[in-house]
Short mmCIF file of C-alpha atoms and ligand atoms in Angstrom, two decimals:
data_model
loop_
_atom_site.label_atom_id
_atom_site.label_comp_id
_atom_site.label_asym_id
_atom_site.label_seq_id
_atom_site.Cartn_x
_atom_site.Cartn_y
_atom_site.Cartn_z
CA UNK A 1 7.10 -29.77 -7.10
CA UNK A 2 9.63 -27.48 -8.76
CA UNK A 3 9.45 -23.85 -7.72
CA UNK A 4 11.43 -21.14 -9.51
CA UNK A 5 12.44 -18.37 -7.16
CA UNK A 6 13.85 -14.90 -7.55
CA UNK A 7 12.99 -14.69 -11.23
CA UNK A 8 10.90 -11.79 -12.52
CA UNK A 9 7.67 -12.94 -14.18
CA UNK A 10 8.10 -13.33 -17.94
CA UNK A 11 4.80 -11.67 -18.86
CA UNK A 12 4.17 -7.92 -19.08
CA UNK A 13 3.40 -7.76 -15.39
CA UNK A 14 1.87 -4.45 -14.37
CA UNK A 15 0.22 -5.33 -11.09
CA UNK A 16 3.10 -4.54 -8.72
CA UNK A 17 0.79 -2.63 -6.36
CA UNK A 18 -0.95 -5.95 -5.68
CA UNK A 19 2.32 -7.78 -5.13
CA UNK A 20 5.84 -7.28 -6.41
CA UNK A 21 8.29 -10.16 -6.72
CA UNK A 22 10.74 -10.71 -3.90
CA UNK A 23 14.23 -9.58 -4.84
CA UNK A 24 16.70 -12.45 -5.44
CA UNK A 25 18.89 -11.10 -2.59
CA UNK A 26 15.87 -11.36 -0.29
CA UNK A 27 15.16 -14.97 -1.22
CA UNK A 28 18.82 -15.87 -0.86
CA UNK A 29 19.03 -14.29 2.59
CA UNK A 30 15.87 -16.05 3.75
CA UNK A 31 16.72 -19.61 2.73
CA UNK A 32 19.22 -20.45 5.51
CA UNK A 33 16.68 -19.29 8.08
CA UNK A 34 14.24 -21.86 6.75
CA UNK A 35 16.61 -24.74 6.11
CA UNK A 36 19.43 -24.52 8.64
CA UNK A 37 18.83 -21.95 11.34
CA UNK A 38 15.31 -22.87 12.29
CA UNK A 39 15.58 -22.08 16.00
CA UNK A 40 13.03 -20.14 17.98
CA UNK A 41 14.36 -16.66 18.86
CA UNK A 42 13.03 -17.06 22.40
CA UNK A 43 15.38 -20.03 22.98
CA UNK A 44 18.21 -19.55 25.49
CA UNK A 45 20.57 -21.79 23.46
CA UNK A 46 22.94 -20.84 20.65
CA UNK A 47 20.37 -21.62 17.97
CA UNK A 48 17.81 -19.38 19.65
CA UNK A 49 20.33 -16.60 20.18
CA UNK A 50 21.33 -16.71 16.49
CA UNK A 51 17.71 -16.38 15.43
CA UNK A 52 17.15 -13.53 17.89
CA UNK A 53 20.22 -11.73 16.55
CA UNK A 54 18.92 -12.07 12.99
CA UNK A 55 15.54 -10.65 14.01
CA UNK A 56 17.14 -7.73 15.82
CA UNK A 57 19.52 -6.98 12.96
CA UNK A 58 16.58 -6.84 10.57
CA UNK A 59 14.94 -4.15 12.72
CA UNK A 60 17.58 -1.59 11.80
CA UNK A 61 16.96 -1.14 8.04
CA UNK A 62 13.20 -1.42 8.58
CA UNK A 63 13.42 1.30 11.23
CA UNK A 64 15.56 3.50 8.98
CA UNK A 65 13.01 3.12 6.19
CA UNK A 66 10.20 4.25 8.49
CA UNK A 67 12.22 6.91 10.30
CA UNK A 68 12.32 5.44 13.79
CA UNK A 69 14.66 3.36 15.94
CA UNK A 70 14.91 -0.44 15.87
CA UNK A 71 13.28 -0.72 19.30
CA UNK A 72 10.18 1.01 17.95
CA UNK A 73 9.54 -1.67 15.30
CA UNK A 74 6.94 -4.38 15.94
CA UNK A 75 6.95 -7.18 13.37
CA UNK A 76 3.52 -8.32 12.19
CA UNK A 77 2.16 -10.79 9.65
CA UNK A 78 1.77 -8.04 7.03
CA UNK A 79 0.24 -4.67 6.27
CA UNK A 80 -3.26 -5.73 7.28
CA UNK A 81 -2.19 -6.77 10.76
CA UNK A 82 -0.08 -3.63 11.19
CA UNK A 83 -3.09 -1.46 10.25
CA UNK A 84 -5.37 -3.44 12.52
CA UNK A 85 -2.94 -3.17 15.44
CA UNK A 86 -2.66 0.60 14.97
CA UNK A 87 -6.39 1.35 14.83
CA UNK A 88 -7.74 -1.24 17.23
CA UNK A 89 -4.69 -1.10 19.49
CA UNK A 90 -5.25 2.59 20.24
CA UNK A 91 -9.03 2.19 20.62
CA UNK A 92 -8.55 -0.78 22.95
CA UNK A 93 -6.03 1.15 25.03
CA UNK A 94 -7.74 4.52 25.40
CA UNK A 95 -11.30 4.21 24.00
CA UNK A 96 -12.76 7.03 21.95
CA UNK A 97 -13.32 6.85 18.22
CA UNK A 98 -11.28 6.59 15.02
CA UNK A 99 -11.31 8.72 11.88
CA UNK A 100 -9.82 7.74 8.55
CA UNK A 101 -9.80 9.01 5.00
CA UNK A 102 -12.42 7.72 2.58
CA UNK A 103 -9.77 6.18 0.34
CA UNK A 104 -7.96 4.03 2.91
CA UNK A 105 -7.28 0.41 2.09
CA UNK A 106 -9.92 -1.89 3.60
CA UNK A 107 -7.29 -2.94 6.17
CA UNK A 108 -7.84 0.48 7.80
CA UNK A 109 -11.31 1.36 6.59
CA UNK A 110 -13.01 -1.79 7.86
CA UNK A 111 -11.64 -1.66 11.44
CA UNK A 112 -12.56 2.03 11.63
CA UNK A 113 -16.11 1.39 10.42
CA UNK A 114 -16.41 -1.74 12.58
CA UNK A 115 -15.56 0.32 15.68
CA UNK A 116 -18.11 3.01 14.83
CA UNK A 117 -15.59 5.52 13.48
CA UNK A 118 -16.12 8.23 10.88
CA UNK A 119 -14.83 8.76 7.35
CA UNK A 120 -13.18 11.98 6.19
CA UNK A 121 -13.93 12.96 2.56
CA UNK A 122 -11.37 13.51 -0.18
CA UNK A 123 -11.44 15.72 -3.27
CA UNK A 124 -11.65 14.64 -6.89
CA UNK A 125 -7.89 13.96 -6.94
CA UNK A 126 -8.03 11.80 -3.81
CA UNK A 127 -6.47 14.45 -1.55
CA UNK A 128 -7.90 14.61 1.99
CA UNK A 129 -10.31 17.48 2.70
CA UNK A 130 -8.43 19.09 5.60
CA UNK A 131 -11.22 21.58 6.35
CA UNK A 132 -13.67 18.68 6.75
CA UNK A 133 -11.13 16.90 8.98
CA UNK A 134 -10.82 19.98 11.21
CA UNK A 135 -14.63 20.32 11.42
CA UNK A 136 -15.07 16.65 12.32
CA UNK A 137 -12.38 16.84 15.00
CA UNK A 138 -13.97 20.01 16.46
CA UNK A 139 -17.44 18.44 16.44
CA UNK A 140 -16.23 15.27 18.17
CA UNK A 141 -14.29 17.33 20.72
CA UNK A 142 -17.38 19.44 21.49
CA UNK A 143 -19.58 16.35 21.81
CA UNK A 144 -17.05 14.70 24.12
CA UNK A 145 -16.85 17.82 26.30
CA UNK A 146 -20.60 17.68 26.96
CA UNK A 147 -20.68 13.90 27.30
CA UNK A 148 -22.66 13.54 24.08
CA UNK A 149 -20.20 11.39 22.18
CA UNK A 150 -16.67 9.97 22.08
CA UNK A 151 -13.67 12.13 21.26
CA UNK A 152 -11.38 11.19 18.40
CA UNK A 153 -8.37 9.23 19.67
CA UNK A 154 -6.87 7.92 16.42
CA UNK A 155 -6.71 9.42 12.91
CA UNK A 156 -5.49 7.25 10.05
CA UNK A 157 -4.50 8.70 6.67
CA UNK A 158 -2.36 6.71 4.25
CA UNK A 159 0.87 8.09 2.76
CA UNK A 160 -0.09 7.05 -0.77
CA UNK A 161 -3.17 5.38 -2.17
CA UNK A 162 -2.97 1.87 -3.62
CA UNK A 163 -5.46 2.45 -6.45
CA UNK A 164 -4.79 5.90 -7.86
CA UNK A 165 -1.40 6.65 -6.26
CA UNK A 166 -2.30 10.01 -4.70
CA UNK A 167 0.18 11.10 -2.01
CA UNK A 168 -1.37 12.90 0.96
CA UNK A 169 0.03 16.13 2.45
CA UNK A 170 0.77 14.30 5.70
CA UNK A 171 2.71 17.09 7.41
CA UNK A 172 -0.22 19.45 6.99
CA UNK A 173 -2.71 16.77 8.05
CA UNK A 174 -0.66 16.04 11.19
CA UNK A 175 -0.70 19.78 11.99
CA UNK A 176 -4.49 19.88 11.64
CA UNK A 177 -4.83 16.88 13.97
CA UNK A 178 -2.41 18.40 16.49
CA UNK A 179 -4.35 21.69 16.46
CA UNK A 180 -7.90 20.31 16.60
CA UNK A 181 -7.42 17.08 18.58
CA UNK A 182 -4.11 17.30 20.45
CA UNK A 183 -4.70 14.03 22.31
CA UNK A 184 -5.40 12.00 19.15
CA UNK A 185 -2.71 9.68 17.76
CA UNK A 186 -1.98 9.68 14.04
CA UNK A 187 -1.42 6.53 12.05
CA UNK A 188 -0.32 6.26 8.45
CA UNK A 189 -0.38 3.25 6.15
CA UNK A 190 2.89 3.45 4.23
CA UNK A 191 2.41 0.06 2.56
CA UNK A 192 2.35 1.42 -1.01
CA UNK A 193 4.63 4.39 -0.45
CA UNK A 194 7.55 2.72 1.32
CA UNK A 195 9.31 1.43 -1.80
CA UNK A 196 9.03 4.74 -3.66
CA UNK A 197 8.88 7.70 -1.29
CA UNK A 198 10.97 8.93 1.60
CA UNK A 199 8.49 7.76 4.22
CA UNK A 200 10.86 8.73 7.04
CA UNK A 201 10.52 12.35 5.91
CA UNK A 202 6.87 12.30 4.79
CA UNK A 203 5.67 10.65 8.02
CA UNK A 204 8.16 12.35 10.33
CA UNK A 205 5.49 13.61 12.74
CA UNK A 206 3.35 10.49 12.67
CA UNK A 207 3.74 8.09 15.61
CA UNK A 208 2.27 4.93 14.00
CA UNK A 209 3.44 3.75 10.55
CA UNK A 210 2.53 0.48 8.76
CA UNK A 211 4.68 -1.48 6.30
CA UNK A 212 4.21 -4.68 4.27
CA UNK A 213 6.97 -6.96 2.94
CA UNK A 214 5.49 -8.01 -0.39
CA UNK A 215 5.04 -4.45 -1.64
CA UNK A 216 8.72 -3.57 -1.26
CA UNK A 217 10.46 -6.58 -2.78
CA UNK A 218 10.25 -8.68 0.37
CA UNK A 219 8.21 -11.79 1.09
CA UNK A 220 4.49 -12.09 1.74
CA UNK A 221 3.25 -12.71 5.27
CA UNK A 222 5.51 -10.20 6.99
CA UNK A 223 5.12 -6.54 7.87
CA UNK A 224 5.81 -4.06 10.61
CA UNK A 225 4.28 -1.30 12.64
CA UNK A 226 6.49 1.53 13.85
CA UNK A 227 5.29 2.66 17.26
CA UNK A 228 6.85 5.82 18.63
CA UNK A 229 7.42 6.12 22.38
CA UNK A 230 4.48 7.38 24.40
CA UNK A 231 1.72 5.85 22.25
CA UNK A 232 -0.79 3.93 24.36
CA UNK A 233 -1.46 0.76 22.39
CA UNK A 234 -3.04 -2.49 23.56
CA UNK A 235 -1.87 -5.74 21.93
CA UNK A 236 -4.23 -7.61 19.61
CA UNK A 237 -2.40 -10.91 20.03
CA UNK A 238 -1.62 -11.96 23.57
CA UNK A 239 0.47 -15.00 24.47
CA UNK A 240 4.21 -15.48 24.58
CA UNK A 241 4.88 -11.76 24.99
CA UNK A 242 7.13 -11.36 21.93
CA UNK A 243 7.80 -7.87 20.56
CA UNK A 244 7.84 -6.47 24.10
CA UNK A 245 4.35 -7.79 24.67
CA UNK A 246 2.90 -5.85 21.74
CA UNK A 247 2.55 -8.77 19.37
CA UNK A 248 2.76 -12.29 20.71
CA UNK A 249 3.54 -15.22 18.45
CA UNK A 250 6.74 -16.98 17.40
CA UNK A 251 8.72 -14.74 15.08
CA UNK A 252 8.67 -15.46 11.35
CA UNK A 253 12.45 -15.35 11.32
CA UNK A 254 12.97 -15.97 7.60
CA UNK A 255 10.27 -13.44 6.72
CA UNK A 256 11.78 -10.85 9.06
CA UNK A 257 15.25 -11.40 7.60
CA UNK A 258 13.75 -11.01 4.11
CA UNK A 259 11.95 -7.82 5.12
CA UNK A 260 15.19 -6.42 6.50
CA UNK A 261 17.07 -7.11 3.25
CA UNK A 262 14.21 -5.68 1.18
CA UNK A 263 14.20 -2.52 3.31
CA UNK A 264 17.98 -2.18 2.91
CA UNK A 265 17.68 -2.52 -0.88
CA UNK A 266 14.95 0.13 -0.96
CA UNK A 267 17.17 2.49 1.04
CA UNK A 268 20.03 1.93 -1.41
CA UNK A 269 18.13 2.07 -4.71
CA UNK A 270 14.90 3.99 -4.14
CA UNK A 271 15.85 7.38 -5.53
CA UNK A 272 17.34 6.05 -8.77
CA UNK A 273 14.68 3.38 -9.27
CA UNK A 274 11.81 5.80 -8.65
CA UNK A 275 13.19 8.13 -11.31
CA UNK A 276 13.63 5.31 -13.85
CA UNK A 277 10.24 3.74 -13.18
CA UNK A 278 8.54 7.15 -13.10
CA UNK A 279 9.90 7.94 -16.57
CA UNK A 280 8.53 4.61 -17.85
CA UNK A 281 5.13 5.34 -16.25
CA UNK A 282 5.04 8.77 -17.89
CA UNK A 283 5.88 7.29 -21.31
CA UNK A 284 3.20 4.64 -20.88
CA UNK A 285 0.62 7.17 -19.77
CA UNK A 286 1.40 9.61 -22.59
CA UNK A 287 0.89 6.83 -25.14
CA UNK A 288 -2.34 5.58 -23.60
CA UNK A 289 -4.07 8.94 -23.14
CA UNK A 290 -3.47 9.48 -26.87
CA UNK A 291 -6.16 6.82 -27.38
CA UNK A 292 -9.49 8.61 -27.67
CA UNK A 293 -11.59 8.43 -24.50
CA UNK A 294 -8.70 7.44 -22.20
CA UNK A 295 -7.89 9.78 -19.30
CA UNK A 296 -5.75 9.83 -16.16
CA UNK A 297 -8.24 9.43 -13.31
CA UNK A 298 -6.66 11.88 -10.86
CA UNK A 299 -6.27 14.59 -13.50
CA UNK A 300 -9.95 15.53 -13.57
CA UNK A 301 -11.13 18.30 -15.84
CA UNK A 302 -7.65 18.79 -17.27
CA UNK A 303 -6.18 19.77 -13.88
CA UNK A 304 -2.62 18.71 -13.11
CA UNK A 305 -2.44 15.39 -11.27
CA UNK A 306 -1.71 15.66 -7.53
CA UNK A 307 1.55 14.44 -6.01
CA UNK A 308 1.41 10.73 -6.72
CA UNK A 309 3.47 7.56 -6.73
CA UNK A 310 5.74 7.24 -9.77
CA UNK A 311 4.57 3.66 -10.23
CA UNK A 312 0.82 3.86 -10.66
CA UNK A 313 -1.13 4.85 -13.73
CA UNK A 314 -4.85 4.76 -13.06
CA UNK A 315 -6.90 5.36 -16.16
CA UNK A 316 -10.56 5.62 -17.09
CA UNK A 317 -11.31 4.12 -20.48
CA UNK A 318 -14.66 5.21 -21.83
CA UNK A 319 -16.95 2.74 -23.53
CA UNK A 320 -15.37 -0.39 -22.12
CA UNK A 321 -15.95 -2.62 -19.15
CA UNK A 322 -12.93 -3.09 -16.85
CA UNK A 323 -13.33 -6.81 -16.49
CA UNK A 324 -13.58 -7.37 -20.24
CA UNK A 325 -10.52 -5.18 -20.82
CA UNK A 326 -8.53 -7.03 -18.17
CA UNK A 327 -9.49 -10.29 -19.82
CA UNK A 328 -8.27 -9.16 -23.25
CA UNK A 329 -5.08 -7.73 -21.77
CA UNK A 330 -4.42 -10.93 -19.85
CA UNK A 331 -4.91 -12.86 -23.05
CA UNK A 332 -2.25 -10.67 -24.65
CA UNK A 333 0.16 -11.33 -21.78
CA UNK A 334 -0.47 -8.08 -19.89
CA UNK A 335 -1.26 -8.51 -16.19
CA UNK A 336 -3.09 -5.43 -14.90
CA UNK A 337 -5.88 -4.72 -12.46
CA UNK A 338 -9.02 -2.69 -12.03
CA UNK A 339 -7.57 -1.64 -8.68
CA UNK A 340 -9.40 -3.31 -5.85
CA UNK A 341 -10.09 -6.98 -6.07
CA UNK A 342 -11.75 -9.02 -3.42
CA UNK A 343 -10.42 -12.23 -1.96
CA UNK A 344 -12.22 -14.31 -4.58
CA UNK A 345 -10.38 -12.45 -7.35
CA UNK A 346 -13.56 -10.96 -8.75
CA UNK A 347 -13.51 -7.20 -9.21
CA UNK A 348 -15.68 -5.19 -6.89
CA UNK A 349 -16.63 -1.56 -7.36
CA UNK A 350 -14.04 0.79 -5.99
CA UNK A 351 -14.81 2.76 -2.82
CA UNK A 352 -11.82 4.93 -3.72
CA UNK A 353 -13.24 6.07 -7.06
CA UNK A 354 -16.68 6.56 -5.47
CA UNK A 355 -15.16 8.72 -2.70
CA UNK A 356 -13.34 10.81 -5.31
CA UNK A 357 -16.62 11.39 -7.13
CA UNK A 358 -15.53 9.64 -10.32
CA UNK A 359 -18.74 9.21 -12.34
CA UNK A 360 -19.93 5.61 -12.43
CA UNK A 361 -19.70 5.55 -16.24
CA UNK A 362 -15.97 6.42 -16.03
CA UNK A 363 -15.30 4.09 -13.10
CA UNK A 364 -16.80 1.26 -15.15
CA UNK A 365 -13.79 1.34 -17.45
CA UNK A 366 -11.13 1.84 -14.79
CA UNK A 367 -7.70 0.31 -15.23
CA UNK A 368 -4.72 0.32 -12.88
CA UNK A 369 -1.30 -0.31 -14.37
CA UNK A 370 1.28 -0.48 -11.60
CA UNK A 371 5.00 -0.69 -12.28
CA UNK A 372 7.77 -2.07 -10.12
CA UNK A 373 11.42 -3.04 -9.89
CA UNK A 374 11.19 -5.65 -12.68
CA UNK A 375 9.44 -3.35 -15.16
CA UNK A 376 11.43 -2.58 -18.29
CA UNK A 377 10.85 -0.87 -21.62
CA UNK A 378 9.73 -4.15 -23.21
CA UNK A 379 6.88 -4.35 -20.69
CA UNK A 380 5.81 -0.81 -21.50
CA UNK A 381 6.10 -1.37 -25.27
CA UNK A 382 3.91 -4.44 -24.99
CA UNK A 383 1.08 -2.53 -23.28
CA UNK A 384 1.35 0.36 -25.73
CA UNK A 385 1.13 -2.17 -28.53
CA UNK A 386 -1.89 -4.13 -27.32
CA UNK A 387 -4.09 -1.48 -25.68
CA UNK A 388 -5.46 0.33 -28.77
CA UNK A 389 -6.69 -2.88 -30.37
CA UNK A 390 -8.18 -4.20 -27.11
CA UNK A 391 -10.07 -0.97 -26.49
CA UNK A 392 -11.29 -0.73 -30.10
CA UNK A 393 -12.48 -4.32 -30.02
CA UNK A 394 -14.48 -3.82 -26.83
CA UNK A 395 -16.00 -0.56 -28.02
CA UNK A 396 -17.28 -2.30 -31.10
CA UNK A 397 -19.54 -4.39 -28.91
CA UNK A 398 -20.24 -1.91 -26.15
CA UNK A 399 -23.95 -1.17 -25.95
CA UNK A 400 -23.68 1.73 -23.54
CA UNK A 401 -21.16 3.61 -25.71
CA UNK A 402 -23.17 3.13 -28.90
CA UNK A 403 -26.24 4.37 -27.03
CA UNK A 404 -24.31 7.45 -25.96
CA UNK A 405 -23.08 8.34 -29.45
N1 PLP B 1 -2.52 -1.19 2.89
C1 PLP B 1 -2.40 -0.93 1.59
C2 PLP B 1 -2.36 0.49 1.14
C3 PLP B 1 -2.30 -1.97 0.67
O1 PLP B 1 -2.19 -1.70 -0.63
C4 PLP B 1 -2.35 -3.30 1.14
C5 PLP B 1 -2.32 -4.44 0.19
O2 PLP B 1 -2.76 -4.34 -0.93
C6 PLP B 1 -2.46 -3.52 2.52
C7 PLP B 1 -2.55 -2.45 3.36
C8 PLP B 1 -2.48 -4.90 3.09
O3 PLP B 1 -1.17 -5.42 3.17
P1 PLP B 1 -0.93 -7.01 3.29
O4 PLP B 1 -1.25 -7.59 1.95
O5 PLP B 1 0.53 -7.13 3.65
O6 PLP B 1 -1.81 -7.50 4.38
#
């Protein structure tokens, strides 16, 4: 089977929030660690030592990206495992309960719900309701003091949302947690933010930070959790004792090397790339909201959008059905998404839009266009060219919109 690597997809690919292609430099750096240097980093021989050195060298750029030291990085199989280790690791170590925002990725939301945790609401723009957070922390603290319930031991709020792109005021949120639940540990999922924002600065006061390779130009199947000193965290995977006993399992050396190179490239190019991609997103969005009945989801009621990733344009298109729109766009060579898709690939309704209070009629026509390092003006032009006709065609047959008019 012939596999082409390191080549950006030829279509108008606007689903980078789902997965962005690995950078050619990443693929190139990984190959020797698959083909030639295949030793186990735990080995005492030269081959093992070489692999261990490669793993340890990769820690440095990853740590710099997340604002910690190399020794505080634990490599995982991806963002999901990093999130799981953060939430369940704290609960397993110290007990208590978890809180998370209502718009977390399922990788956080599901463990929190599974362990009986509580969900903190967000506003219409997707920004966490800090007053509600403070109230919930106070209530849990009071219940714990009288033995009527568990105290909150872990609070998870993502840096930036994967569907609508909203960036949370993490410094303020960390202050609220420190004031109302001083013993609780904060975790942040930086999976979507890491390629585009200065996570080291945004998450400076947060002791647990998750990262995923395939969202930053690295490979799939690799990620990391930054764990600051002093955090009590039980391992989820026990066995060979790798990663200082915090995550057993033979290291994915090639994946770790690839993650390190991807992190280094982000550090070198992020500022410039974010500005370039942000300008393309703004041009795209300006053209699309000029179509009647198309609005930017986080800019409700004409309000200015919140701080958000420069790469995501989440739109509500009235009078169309997301799935039908995605089908027509795909047919025209435009790969987009309706935001969350389940493992089967079928679209499911978005808990993020529901939590933000987006009316069901608007959510029905939701569309996420997410840009990345391969996006160019041709990609944007293609979408601007095909969208008006696709929307008009669907509206022609849309029963609910003709009933409304
Ligand atoms: N967290 C966020 C915000 C994500 O967007 C994703 C993937 O879409 C994940 C976690 C899961 O990461 P991974 O695919 O590496 O398991």
